[in-house]
mmCIF file of C-alpha atoms in Angstrom:
data_model
loop_
_atom_site.group_PDB
_atom_site.id
_atom_site.type_symbol
_atom_site.label_atom_id
_atom_site.label_comp_id
_atom_site.label_asym_id
_atom_site.label_seq_id
_atom_site.Cartn_x
_atom_site.Cartn_y
_atom_site.Cartn_z
ATOM 1 C CA UNK P 1 0.000 0.000 0.000
ATOM 2 C CA UNK P 2 1.359 3.381 -0.953
ATOM 3 C CA UNK P 3 1.254 6.354 1.433
ATOM 4 C CA UNK P 4 -1.088 8.306 -0.848
ATOM 5 C CA UNK P 5 -3.768 5.613 -0.604
ATOM 6 C CA UNK P 6 -4.424 6.617 2.993
ATOM 7 C CA UNK P 7 -3.708 10.350 3.348
ATOM 8 C CA UNK P 8 -3.057 11.569 6.882
ATOM 9 C CA UNK P 9 -2.630 15.067 8.187
ATOM 10 C CA UNK P 10 0.999 15.302 9.284
ATOM 11 C CA UNK P 11 0.833 18.608 11.116
ATOM 12 C CA UNK P 12 -2.168 18.229 13.409
ATOM 13 C CA UNK P 13 -0.377 20.015 16.264
ATOM 14 C CA UNK P 14 0.292 23.085 14.112
ATOM 15 C CA UNK P 15 -3.333 23.262 13.035
ATOM 16 C CA UNK P 16 -4.513 23.011 16.638
ATOM 17 C CA UNK P 17 -2.093 25.773 17.652
ATOM 18 C CA UNK P 18 -3.298 28.078 14.876
ATOM 19 C CA UNK P 19 -6.900 27.544 15.917
ATOM 20 C CA UNK P 20 -6.021 28.713 19.455
ATOM 21 C CA UNK P 21 -4.139 31.794 18.277
ATOM 22 C CA UNK P 22 -7.219 33.988 18.647
ATOM 23 C CA UNK P 23 -6.832 33.680 22.424
ATOM 24 C CA UNK P 24 -3.265 35.012 22.439
ATOM 25 C CA UNK P 25 -2.810 38.569 23.668
ATOM 26 C CA UNK P 26 0.272 40.813 23.641
ATOM 27 C CA UNK P 27 1.676 42.812 26.537
ATOM 28 C CA UNK P 28 3.168 45.915 24.928
ATOM 29 C CA UNK P 29 5.578 48.207 26.765
ATOM 30 C CA UNK P 30 5.755 51.849 25.641
ATOM 31 C CA UNK P 31 8.656 54.264 25.791
ATOM 32 C CA UNK P 32 8.783 57.126 28.270
ATOM 33 C CA UNK P 33 11.288 59.823 29.162
ATOM 34 C CA UNK P 34 11.256 59.037 32.880
ATOM 35 C CA UNK P 35 12.527 55.519 33.605
ATOM 36 C CA UNK P 36 16.137 54.423 33.169
ATOM 37 C CA UNK P 37 17.262 51.477 31.049
ATOM 38 C CA UNK P 38 18.409 49.660 34.198
ATOM 39 C CA UNK P 39 15.057 50.122 35.930
ATOM 40 C CA UNK P 40 13.094 48.861 32.913
ATOM 41 C CA UNK P 41 15.429 45.864 32.541
ATOM 42 C CA UNK P 42 15.023 45.050 36.235
ATOM 43 C CA UNK P 43 11.210 45.225 35.929
ATOM 44 C CA UNK P 44 11.125 42.977 32.856
ATOM 45 C CA UNK P 45 13.289 40.374 34.572
ATOM 46 C CA UNK P 46 11.292 40.428 37.795
ATOM 47 C CA UNK P 47 7.742 40.833 36.449
ATOM 48 C CA UNK P 48 7.842 39.216 32.992
ATOM 49 C CA UNK P 49 10.478 36.583 33.874
ATOM 50 C CA UNK P 50 12.797 37.715 31.059
ATOM 51 C CA UNK P 51 16.428 36.691 30.888
ATOM 52 C CA UNK P 52 18.896 39.573 31.093
ATOM 53 C CA UNK P 53 19.388 39.389 27.323
ATOM 54 C CA UNK P 54 15.644 39.441 26.588
ATOM 55 C CA UNK P 55 15.110 42.389 28.918
ATOM 56 C CA UNK P 56 17.997 44.350 27.377
ATOM 57 C CA UNK P 57 16.763 43.723 23.825
ATOM 58 C CA UNK P 58 13.189 44.725 24.674
ATOM 59 C CA UNK P 59 14.382 47.869 26.448
ATOM 60 C CA UNK P 60 16.454 48.904 23.441
ATOM 61 C CA UNK P 61 13.506 48.254 21.094
ATOM 62 C CA UNK P 62 11.186 50.287 23.326
ATOM 63 C CA UNK P 63 13.692 53.151 23.342
ATOM 64 C CA UNK P 64 14.262 53.272 19.589
ATOM 65 C CA UNK P 65 10.904 52.056 18.226
ATOM 66 C CA UNK P 66 8.604 53.548 20.872
ATOM 67 C CA UNK P 67 7.115 50.229 21.961
ATOM 68 C CA UNK P 68 7.782 46.489 22.100
ATOM 69 C CA UNK P 69 5.774 43.345 22.776
ATOM 70 C CA UNK P 70 7.364 42.019 25.957
ATOM 71 C CA UNK P 71 5.119 38.982 26.536
ATOM 72 C CA UNK P 72 2.380 37.033 24.790
ATOM 73 C CA UNK P 73 -0.196 34.747 26.323
ATOM 74 C CA UNK P 74 -3.654 34.545 27.828
ATOM 75 C CA UNK P 75 -5.367 37.518 29.436
ATOM 76 C CA UNK P 76 -5.086 35.712 32.784
ATOM 77 C CA UNK P 77 -1.286 35.539 32.407
ATOM 78 C CA UNK P 78 -0.768 39.077 31.130
ATOM 79 C CA UNK P 79 -3.145 41.122 33.287
ATOM 80 C CA UNK P 80 -1.178 40.770 36.559
ATOM 81 C CA UNK P 81 2.069 41.590 34.707
ATOM 82 C CA UNK P 82 0.452 44.647 33.125
ATOM 83 C CA UNK P 83 -0.787 45.844 36.527
ATOM 84 C CA UNK P 84 2.655 45.387 38.093
ATOM 85 C CA UNK P 85 4.370 47.279 35.254
ATOM 86 C CA UNK P 86 1.856 50.141 35.655
ATOM 87 C CA UNK P 87 2.364 50.175 39.434
ATOM 88 C CA UNK P 88 6.107 50.676 38.825
ATOM 89 C CA UNK P 89 5.407 53.726 36.673
ATOM 90 C CA UNK P 90 5.868 52.019 33.309
ATOM 91 C CA UNK P 91 3.396 52.389 30.449
ATOM 92 C CA UNK P 92 1.985 49.163 29.047
ATOM 93 C CA UNK P 93 -1.141 47.857 27.378
ATOM 94 C CA UNK P 94 -2.642 44.498 26.477
ATOM 95 C CA UNK P 95 -3.688 44.141 22.847
#
């Protein structure tokens, strides 16, 4: 029997992931003229669980591009992070 006699979907996991993508939100950090690079990096490591490298890259992107997606996930995951960033004086939004 040849493989084309009984076609199977090879990438079922990818299809399932794409179907769930509608539930993925983005936590976006915006630039400001108040907070230092070091403070923002520290917040991203502590609140968003970034590595040092991730936090540095996001901070640079925020500085030069005006904003950066710092985390993606469910609303339940992102809302507490958003609230903590805001409480530290950072500007973020969930989109």
